[in-house]
mmCIF file of C-alpha atoms in Angstrom:
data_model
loop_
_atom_site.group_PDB
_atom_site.id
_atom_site.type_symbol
_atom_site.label_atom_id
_atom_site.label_comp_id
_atom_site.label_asym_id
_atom_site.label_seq_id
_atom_site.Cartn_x
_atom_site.Cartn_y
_atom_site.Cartn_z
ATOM 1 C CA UNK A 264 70.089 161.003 114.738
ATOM 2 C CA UNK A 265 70.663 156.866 115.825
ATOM 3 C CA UNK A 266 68.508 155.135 113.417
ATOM 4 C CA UNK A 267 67.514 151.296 113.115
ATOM 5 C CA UNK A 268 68.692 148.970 109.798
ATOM 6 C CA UNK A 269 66.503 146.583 108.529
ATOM 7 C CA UNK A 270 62.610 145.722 108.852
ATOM 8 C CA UNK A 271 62.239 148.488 111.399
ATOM 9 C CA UNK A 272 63.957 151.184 109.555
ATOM 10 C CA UNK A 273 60.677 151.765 107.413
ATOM 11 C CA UNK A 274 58.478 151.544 111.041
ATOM 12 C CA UNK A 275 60.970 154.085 112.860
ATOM 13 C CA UNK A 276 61.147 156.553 109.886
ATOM 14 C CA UNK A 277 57.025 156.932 109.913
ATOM 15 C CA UNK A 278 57.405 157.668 114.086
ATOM 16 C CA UNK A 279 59.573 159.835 113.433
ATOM 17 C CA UNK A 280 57.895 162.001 110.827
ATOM 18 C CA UNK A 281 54.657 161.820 112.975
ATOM 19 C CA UNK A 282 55.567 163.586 115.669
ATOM 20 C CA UNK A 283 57.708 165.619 114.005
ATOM 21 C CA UNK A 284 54.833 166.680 111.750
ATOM 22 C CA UNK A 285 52.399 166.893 114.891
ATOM 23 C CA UNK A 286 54.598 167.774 117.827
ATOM 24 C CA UNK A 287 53.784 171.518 118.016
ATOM 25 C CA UNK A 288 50.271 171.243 117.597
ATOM 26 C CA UNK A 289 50.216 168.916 120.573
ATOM 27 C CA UNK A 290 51.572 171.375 122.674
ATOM 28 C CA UNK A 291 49.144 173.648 121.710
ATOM 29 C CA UNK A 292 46.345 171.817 122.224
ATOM 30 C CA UNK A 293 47.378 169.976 125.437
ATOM 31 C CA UNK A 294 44.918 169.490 128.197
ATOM 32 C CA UNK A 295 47.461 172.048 129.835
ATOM 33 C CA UNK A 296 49.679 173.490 127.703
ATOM 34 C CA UNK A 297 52.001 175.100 130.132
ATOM 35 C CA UNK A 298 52.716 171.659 132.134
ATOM 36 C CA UNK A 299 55.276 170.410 129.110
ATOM 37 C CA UNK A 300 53.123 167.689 129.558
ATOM 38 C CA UNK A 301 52.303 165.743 125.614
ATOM 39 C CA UNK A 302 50.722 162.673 127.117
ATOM 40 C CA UNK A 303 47.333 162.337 128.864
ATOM 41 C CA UNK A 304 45.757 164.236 131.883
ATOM 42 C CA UNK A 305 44.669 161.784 135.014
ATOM 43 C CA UNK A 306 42.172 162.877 136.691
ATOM 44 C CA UNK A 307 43.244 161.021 140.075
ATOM 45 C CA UNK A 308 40.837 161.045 143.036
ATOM 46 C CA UNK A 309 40.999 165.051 144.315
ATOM 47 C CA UNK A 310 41.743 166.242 141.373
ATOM 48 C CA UNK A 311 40.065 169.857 140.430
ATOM 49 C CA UNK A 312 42.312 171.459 138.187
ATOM 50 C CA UNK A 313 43.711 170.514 134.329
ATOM 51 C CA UNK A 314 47.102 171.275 135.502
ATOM 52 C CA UNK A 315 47.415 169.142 138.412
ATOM 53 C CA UNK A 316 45.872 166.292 136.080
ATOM 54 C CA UNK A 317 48.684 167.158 133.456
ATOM 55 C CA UNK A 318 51.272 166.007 136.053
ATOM 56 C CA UNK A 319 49.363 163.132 137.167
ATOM 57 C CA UNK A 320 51.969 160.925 135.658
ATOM 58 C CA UNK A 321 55.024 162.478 136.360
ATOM 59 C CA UNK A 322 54.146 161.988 140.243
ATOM 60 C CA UNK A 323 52.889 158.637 140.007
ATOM 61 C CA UNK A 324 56.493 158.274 138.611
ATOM 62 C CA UNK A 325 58.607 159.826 140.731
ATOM 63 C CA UNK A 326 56.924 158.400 143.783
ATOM 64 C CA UNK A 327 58.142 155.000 142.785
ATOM 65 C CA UNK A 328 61.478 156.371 142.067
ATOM 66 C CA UNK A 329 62.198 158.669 144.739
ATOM 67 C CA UNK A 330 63.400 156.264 147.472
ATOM 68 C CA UNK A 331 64.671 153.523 144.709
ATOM 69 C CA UNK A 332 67.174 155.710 143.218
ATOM 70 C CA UNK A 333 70.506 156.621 144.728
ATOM 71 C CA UNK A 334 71.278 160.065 144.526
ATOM 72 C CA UNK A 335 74.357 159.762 142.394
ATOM 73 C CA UNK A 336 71.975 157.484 140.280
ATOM 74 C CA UNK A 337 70.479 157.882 136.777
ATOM 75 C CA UNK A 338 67.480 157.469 134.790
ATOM 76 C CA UNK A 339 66.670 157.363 131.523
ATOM 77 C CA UNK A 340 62.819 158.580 129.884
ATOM 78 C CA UNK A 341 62.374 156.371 127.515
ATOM 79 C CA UNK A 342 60.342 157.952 124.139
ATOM 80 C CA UNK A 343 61.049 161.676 126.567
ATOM 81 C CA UNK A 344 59.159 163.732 124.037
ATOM 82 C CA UNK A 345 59.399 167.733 124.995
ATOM 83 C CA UNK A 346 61.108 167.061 128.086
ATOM 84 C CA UNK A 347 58.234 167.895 130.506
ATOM 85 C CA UNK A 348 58.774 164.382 132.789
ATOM 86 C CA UNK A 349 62.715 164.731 132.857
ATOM 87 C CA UNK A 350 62.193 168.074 134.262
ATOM 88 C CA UNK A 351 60.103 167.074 136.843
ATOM 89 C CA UNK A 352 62.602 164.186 137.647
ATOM 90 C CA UNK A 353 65.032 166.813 137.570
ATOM 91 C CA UNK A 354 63.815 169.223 139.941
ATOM 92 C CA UNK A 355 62.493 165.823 142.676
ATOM 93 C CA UNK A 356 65.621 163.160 142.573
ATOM 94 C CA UNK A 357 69.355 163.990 142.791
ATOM 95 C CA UNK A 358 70.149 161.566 139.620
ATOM 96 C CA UNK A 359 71.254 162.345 136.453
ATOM 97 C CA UNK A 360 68.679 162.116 133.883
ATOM 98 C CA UNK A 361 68.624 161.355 130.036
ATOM 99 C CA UNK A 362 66.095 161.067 127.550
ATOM 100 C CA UNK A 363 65.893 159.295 124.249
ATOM 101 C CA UNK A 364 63.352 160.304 121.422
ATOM 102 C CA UNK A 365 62.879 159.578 117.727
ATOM 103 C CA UNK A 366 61.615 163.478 117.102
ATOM 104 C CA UNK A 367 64.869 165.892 115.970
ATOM 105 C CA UNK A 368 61.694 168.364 116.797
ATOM 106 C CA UNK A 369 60.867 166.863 120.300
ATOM 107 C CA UNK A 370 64.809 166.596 120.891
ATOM 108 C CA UNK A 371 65.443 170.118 120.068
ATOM 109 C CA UNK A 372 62.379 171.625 122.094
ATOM 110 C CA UNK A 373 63.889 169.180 125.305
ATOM 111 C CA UNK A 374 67.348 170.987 125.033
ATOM 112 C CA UNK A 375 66.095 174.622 125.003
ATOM 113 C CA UNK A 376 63.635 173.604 127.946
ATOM 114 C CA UNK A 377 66.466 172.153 129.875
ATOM 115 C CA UNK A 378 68.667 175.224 128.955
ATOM 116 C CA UNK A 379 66.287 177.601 129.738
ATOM 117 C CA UNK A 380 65.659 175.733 133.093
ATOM 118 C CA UNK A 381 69.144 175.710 134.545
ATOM 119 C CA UNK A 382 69.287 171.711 133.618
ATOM 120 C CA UNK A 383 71.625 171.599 131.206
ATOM 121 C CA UNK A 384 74.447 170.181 132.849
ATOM 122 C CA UNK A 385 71.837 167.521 134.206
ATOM 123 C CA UNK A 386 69.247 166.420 131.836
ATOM 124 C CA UNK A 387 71.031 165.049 128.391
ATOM 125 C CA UNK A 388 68.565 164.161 125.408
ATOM 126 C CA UNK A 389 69.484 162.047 122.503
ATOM 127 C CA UNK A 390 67.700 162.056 118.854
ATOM 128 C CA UNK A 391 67.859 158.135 118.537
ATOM 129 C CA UNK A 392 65.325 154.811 118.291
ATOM 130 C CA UNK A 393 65.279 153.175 121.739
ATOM 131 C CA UNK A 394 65.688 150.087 120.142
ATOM 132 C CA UNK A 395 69.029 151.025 119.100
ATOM 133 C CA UNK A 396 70.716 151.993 122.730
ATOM 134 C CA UNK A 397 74.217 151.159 123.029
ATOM 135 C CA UNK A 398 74.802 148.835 125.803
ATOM 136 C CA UNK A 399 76.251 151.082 128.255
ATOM 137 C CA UNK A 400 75.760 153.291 130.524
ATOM 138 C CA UNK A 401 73.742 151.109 132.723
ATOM 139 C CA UNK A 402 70.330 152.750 134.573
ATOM 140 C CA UNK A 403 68.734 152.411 137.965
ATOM 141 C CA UNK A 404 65.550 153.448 136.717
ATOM 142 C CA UNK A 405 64.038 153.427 133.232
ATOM 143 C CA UNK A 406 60.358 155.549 132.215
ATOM 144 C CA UNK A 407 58.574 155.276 128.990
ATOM 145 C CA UNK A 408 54.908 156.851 128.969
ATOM 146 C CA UNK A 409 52.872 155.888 126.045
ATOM 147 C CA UNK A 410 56.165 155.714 123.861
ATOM 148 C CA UNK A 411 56.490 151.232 124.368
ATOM 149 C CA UNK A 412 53.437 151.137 121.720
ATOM 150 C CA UNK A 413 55.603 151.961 119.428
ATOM 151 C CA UNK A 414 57.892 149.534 119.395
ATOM 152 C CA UNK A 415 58.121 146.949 116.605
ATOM 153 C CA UNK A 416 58.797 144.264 119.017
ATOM 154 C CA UNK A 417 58.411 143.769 122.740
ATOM 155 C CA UNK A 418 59.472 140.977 123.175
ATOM 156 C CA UNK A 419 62.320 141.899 121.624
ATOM 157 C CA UNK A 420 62.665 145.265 123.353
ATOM 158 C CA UNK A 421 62.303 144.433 126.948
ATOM 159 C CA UNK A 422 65.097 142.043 127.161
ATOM 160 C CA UNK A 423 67.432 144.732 125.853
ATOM 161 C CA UNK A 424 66.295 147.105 128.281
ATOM 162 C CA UNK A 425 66.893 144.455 131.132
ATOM 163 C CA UNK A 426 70.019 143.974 130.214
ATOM 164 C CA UNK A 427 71.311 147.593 130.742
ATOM 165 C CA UNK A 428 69.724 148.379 133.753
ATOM 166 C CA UNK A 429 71.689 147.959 136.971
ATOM 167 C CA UNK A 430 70.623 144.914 139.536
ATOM 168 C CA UNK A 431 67.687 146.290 141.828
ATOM 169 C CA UNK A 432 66.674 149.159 138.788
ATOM 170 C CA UNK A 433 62.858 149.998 137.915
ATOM 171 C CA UNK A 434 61.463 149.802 134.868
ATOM 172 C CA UNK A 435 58.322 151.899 134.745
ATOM 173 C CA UNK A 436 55.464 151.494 131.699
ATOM 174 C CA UNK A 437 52.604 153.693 131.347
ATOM 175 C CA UNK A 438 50.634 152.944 128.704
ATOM 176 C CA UNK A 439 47.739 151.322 126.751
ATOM 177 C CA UNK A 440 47.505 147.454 127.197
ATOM 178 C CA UNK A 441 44.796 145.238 125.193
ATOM 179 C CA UNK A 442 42.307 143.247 126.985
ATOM 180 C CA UNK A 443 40.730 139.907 126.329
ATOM 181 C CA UNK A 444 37.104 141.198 126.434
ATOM 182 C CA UNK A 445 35.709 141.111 122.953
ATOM 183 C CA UNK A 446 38.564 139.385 121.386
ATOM 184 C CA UNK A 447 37.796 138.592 117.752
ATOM 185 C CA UNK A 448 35.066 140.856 117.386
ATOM 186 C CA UNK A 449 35.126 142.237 114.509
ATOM 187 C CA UNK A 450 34.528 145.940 115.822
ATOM 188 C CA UNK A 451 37.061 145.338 118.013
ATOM 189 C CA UNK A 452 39.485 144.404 115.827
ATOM 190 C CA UNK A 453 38.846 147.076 113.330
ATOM 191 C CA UNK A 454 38.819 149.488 115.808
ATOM 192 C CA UNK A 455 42.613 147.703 117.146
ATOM 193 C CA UNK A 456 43.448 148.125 113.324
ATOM 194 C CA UNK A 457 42.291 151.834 113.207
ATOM 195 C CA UNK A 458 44.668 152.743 116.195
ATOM 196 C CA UNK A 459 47.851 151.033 114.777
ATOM 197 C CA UNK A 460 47.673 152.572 111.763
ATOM 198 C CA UNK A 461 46.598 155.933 112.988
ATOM 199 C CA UNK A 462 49.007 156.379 115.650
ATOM 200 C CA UNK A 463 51.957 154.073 114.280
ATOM 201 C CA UNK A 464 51.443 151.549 116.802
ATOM 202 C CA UNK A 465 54.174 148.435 116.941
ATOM 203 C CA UNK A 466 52.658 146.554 119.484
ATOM 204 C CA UNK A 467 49.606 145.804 121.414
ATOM 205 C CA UNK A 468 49.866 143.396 124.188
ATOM 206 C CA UNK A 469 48.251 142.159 126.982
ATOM 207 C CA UNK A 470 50.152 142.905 130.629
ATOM 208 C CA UNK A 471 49.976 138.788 130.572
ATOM 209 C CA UNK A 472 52.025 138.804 127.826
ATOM 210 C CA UNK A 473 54.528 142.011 128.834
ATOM 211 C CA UNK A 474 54.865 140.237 132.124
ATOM 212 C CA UNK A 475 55.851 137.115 130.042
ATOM 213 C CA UNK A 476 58.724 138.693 128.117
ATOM 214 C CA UNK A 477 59.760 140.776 131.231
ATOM 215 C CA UNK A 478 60.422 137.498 133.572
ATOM 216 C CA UNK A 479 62.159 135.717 130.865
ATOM 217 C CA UNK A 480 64.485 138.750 130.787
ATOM 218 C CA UNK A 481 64.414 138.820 134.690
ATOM 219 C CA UNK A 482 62.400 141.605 135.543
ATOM 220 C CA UNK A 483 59.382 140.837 137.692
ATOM 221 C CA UNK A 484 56.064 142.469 138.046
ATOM 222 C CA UNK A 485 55.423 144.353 141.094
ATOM 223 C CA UNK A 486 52.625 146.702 140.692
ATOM 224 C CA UNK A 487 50.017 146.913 137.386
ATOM 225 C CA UNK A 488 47.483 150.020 138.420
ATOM 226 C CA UNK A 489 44.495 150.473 136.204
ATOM 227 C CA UNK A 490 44.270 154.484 135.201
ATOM 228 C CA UNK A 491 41.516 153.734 132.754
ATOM 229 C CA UNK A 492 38.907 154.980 134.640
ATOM 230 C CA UNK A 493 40.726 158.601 135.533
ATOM 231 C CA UNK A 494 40.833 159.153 132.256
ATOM 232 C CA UNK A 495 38.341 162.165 130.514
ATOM 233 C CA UNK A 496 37.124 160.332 127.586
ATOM 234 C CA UNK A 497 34.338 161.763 124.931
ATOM 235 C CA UNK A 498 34.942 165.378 125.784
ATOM 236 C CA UNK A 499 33.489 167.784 123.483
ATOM 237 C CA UNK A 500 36.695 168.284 121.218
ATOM 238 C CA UNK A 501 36.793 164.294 121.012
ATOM 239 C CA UNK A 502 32.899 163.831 120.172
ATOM 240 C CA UNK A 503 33.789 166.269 116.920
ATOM 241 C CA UNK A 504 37.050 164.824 116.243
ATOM 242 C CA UNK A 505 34.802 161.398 115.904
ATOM 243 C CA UNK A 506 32.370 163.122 113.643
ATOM 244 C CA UNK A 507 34.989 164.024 111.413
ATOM 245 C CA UNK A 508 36.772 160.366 111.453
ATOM 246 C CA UNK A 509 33.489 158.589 110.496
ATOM 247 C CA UNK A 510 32.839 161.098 108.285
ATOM 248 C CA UNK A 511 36.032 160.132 106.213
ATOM 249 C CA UNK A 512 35.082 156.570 106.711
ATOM 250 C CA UNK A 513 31.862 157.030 104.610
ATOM 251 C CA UNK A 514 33.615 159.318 102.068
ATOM 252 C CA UNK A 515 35.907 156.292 101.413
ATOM 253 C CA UNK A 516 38.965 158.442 102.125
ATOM 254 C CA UNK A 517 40.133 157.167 105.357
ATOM 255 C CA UNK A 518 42.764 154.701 104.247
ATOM 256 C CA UNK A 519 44.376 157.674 102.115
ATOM 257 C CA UNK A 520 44.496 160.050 105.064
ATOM 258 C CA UNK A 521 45.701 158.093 107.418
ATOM 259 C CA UNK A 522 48.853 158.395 105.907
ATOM 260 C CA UNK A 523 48.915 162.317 106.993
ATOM 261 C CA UNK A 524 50.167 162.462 109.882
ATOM 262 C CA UNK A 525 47.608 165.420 110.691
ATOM 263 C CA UNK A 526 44.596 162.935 110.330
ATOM 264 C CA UNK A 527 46.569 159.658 111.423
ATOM 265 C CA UNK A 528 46.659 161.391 114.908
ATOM 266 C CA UNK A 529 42.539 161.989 114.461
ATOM 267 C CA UNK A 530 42.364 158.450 113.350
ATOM 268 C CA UNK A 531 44.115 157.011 115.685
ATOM 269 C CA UNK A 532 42.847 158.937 118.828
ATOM 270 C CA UNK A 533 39.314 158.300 117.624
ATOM 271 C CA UNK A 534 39.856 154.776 117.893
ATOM 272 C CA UNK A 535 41.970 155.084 121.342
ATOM 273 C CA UNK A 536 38.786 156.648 122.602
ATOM 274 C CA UNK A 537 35.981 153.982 121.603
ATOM 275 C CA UNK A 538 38.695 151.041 122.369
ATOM 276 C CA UNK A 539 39.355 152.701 125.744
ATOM 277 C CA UNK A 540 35.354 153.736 126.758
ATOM 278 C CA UNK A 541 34.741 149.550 125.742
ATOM 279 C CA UNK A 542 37.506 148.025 127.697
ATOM 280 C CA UNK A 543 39.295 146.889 124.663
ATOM 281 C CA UNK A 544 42.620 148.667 125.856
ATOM 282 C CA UNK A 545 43.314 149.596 129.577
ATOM 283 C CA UNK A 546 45.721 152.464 130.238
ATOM 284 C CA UNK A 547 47.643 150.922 133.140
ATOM 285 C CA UNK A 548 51.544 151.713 134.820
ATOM 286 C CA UNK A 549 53.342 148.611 135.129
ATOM 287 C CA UNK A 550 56.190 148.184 137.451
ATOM 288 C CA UNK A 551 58.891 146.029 136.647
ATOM 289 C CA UNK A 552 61.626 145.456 138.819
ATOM 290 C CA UNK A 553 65.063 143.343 138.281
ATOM 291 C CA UNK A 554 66.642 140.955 140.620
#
């Protein structure tokens, strides 16, 4: 595995161990565990069934790659998890496709997927931070869904990424985004709090401020679409799982389990949930495009 020096090294390492620690159990419990899919079901307009909400994201995706990318082109899934979105590039677009993840567990699962898929030859995944690329091969398309959170630094981060993707290549973002409504709250910001430390969130920005470092690095906005709202928040599983979270706030153990990576996923989502249903966070895909 590629990992970080300095400041970071501490951050990356306690990334890592989460999802290594939790990555089967999210596959288990997925909204559909046979999609591959680890990240969140959207529940687009027409939707009736978990699966087709599962791989929500992967289409919004490759729509906005299929007729950007040549066919002798590649992408790269940035934060690729179990593989689930680089086989669904694989099996729509011609390109090559690689995949960068901090998980030796996620990176192993990816290569016997691919393997058992026929993809081998196609779909390459490397155990690394994806702060630490090296600076070539260059990309015509780059995805990261809900990984960019993680990152110690954006502004840091995006400029790197600019620089190794090829003139005209896509930089696609799917994730949670803070809002201005409520800032300095106090329940906001312990509820802001409660997610960083639960999930091992880096970074929380507004899309005014990712579209800030993104033009500075030359990459321009061209599309931010709110998902938010085709989200399925407060299910029944996520009304107990807050139960249990305030329970361990009032036993005065919270702090102390958050460091399990078992619980800091309970934590964490708890607080994703409330910070989502208030507007607090918006889960939005940005589009960033270089010149």
């Amino acid at each position: 595995m590629v990992v970080p020096s300095g400041a970071g090294a501490e951050h990356s390492a306690d990334v890592a161990d989460y999802y290594d620690s939790n990555t089967r159990r999210f596959m288990l419990v997925a909204e559909s565990p046979t999609s591959a899919a680890i990240h969140r079901g959207v529940w687009l307009p027409g939707t009736t069934a978990v699966a087709e909400a599962a791989d929500a994201v992967n289409r919004l995706v490759i729509e906005r790659l299929r007729d950007q990318v040549p066919a002798d082109g590649s992408v790269l899934d940035l934060g690729c998890g179990v593989g689930g979105t680089m086989t669904r590039l694989a099996q729509e677009l011609t390109a090559s496709v690689s995949g960068v993840t901090i998980s030796q567990v996620q990176a192993e699962i990816a290569a016997k997927r691919f393997a058992n898929a026929g993809l081998g030859e196609r779909c390459q995944v490397l155990c690394a931070d994806f702060a630490e690329l090296p600076a070539e091969p260059r990309y015509d398309a780059m995805v990261a869904i809900e990984s960019m959170v993680h990152s110690p630094s954006l502004a840091t981060l995006i400029p790197a990424l600019a620089e190794r993707l090829n003139p005209g290549g896509r930089l696609l973002l799917i994730d949670d985004w803070m809002t201005d409504k409520d800032r300095g709250l106090a329940a906001r910001e312990r509820c802001l709090d409660q997610f960083r430390a639960g999930w091992r969130i880096g970074s929380l920005h507004t899309v005014s401020e990712l579209t800030g470092f993104a033009e500075g690095a030359g990459l321009h906005l061209r599309e931010s679409l709110d998902l938010t709202s085709y989200l399925h928040l407060g299910r029944p599983r996520d009304r107990l799982i807050s139960v249990a979270v305030g329970a361990t706030g009032m036993l005065g153990v919270r702090d102390r389990l958050v460091r399990q990576p078992f619980w800091a996923n309970m934590i964490g989502g708890s607080a994703l949930q409330t910070a989502l249903s208030r507007r607090w966070l918006e889960y939005r895909l940005l589009l960033l495009e270089k010149a």
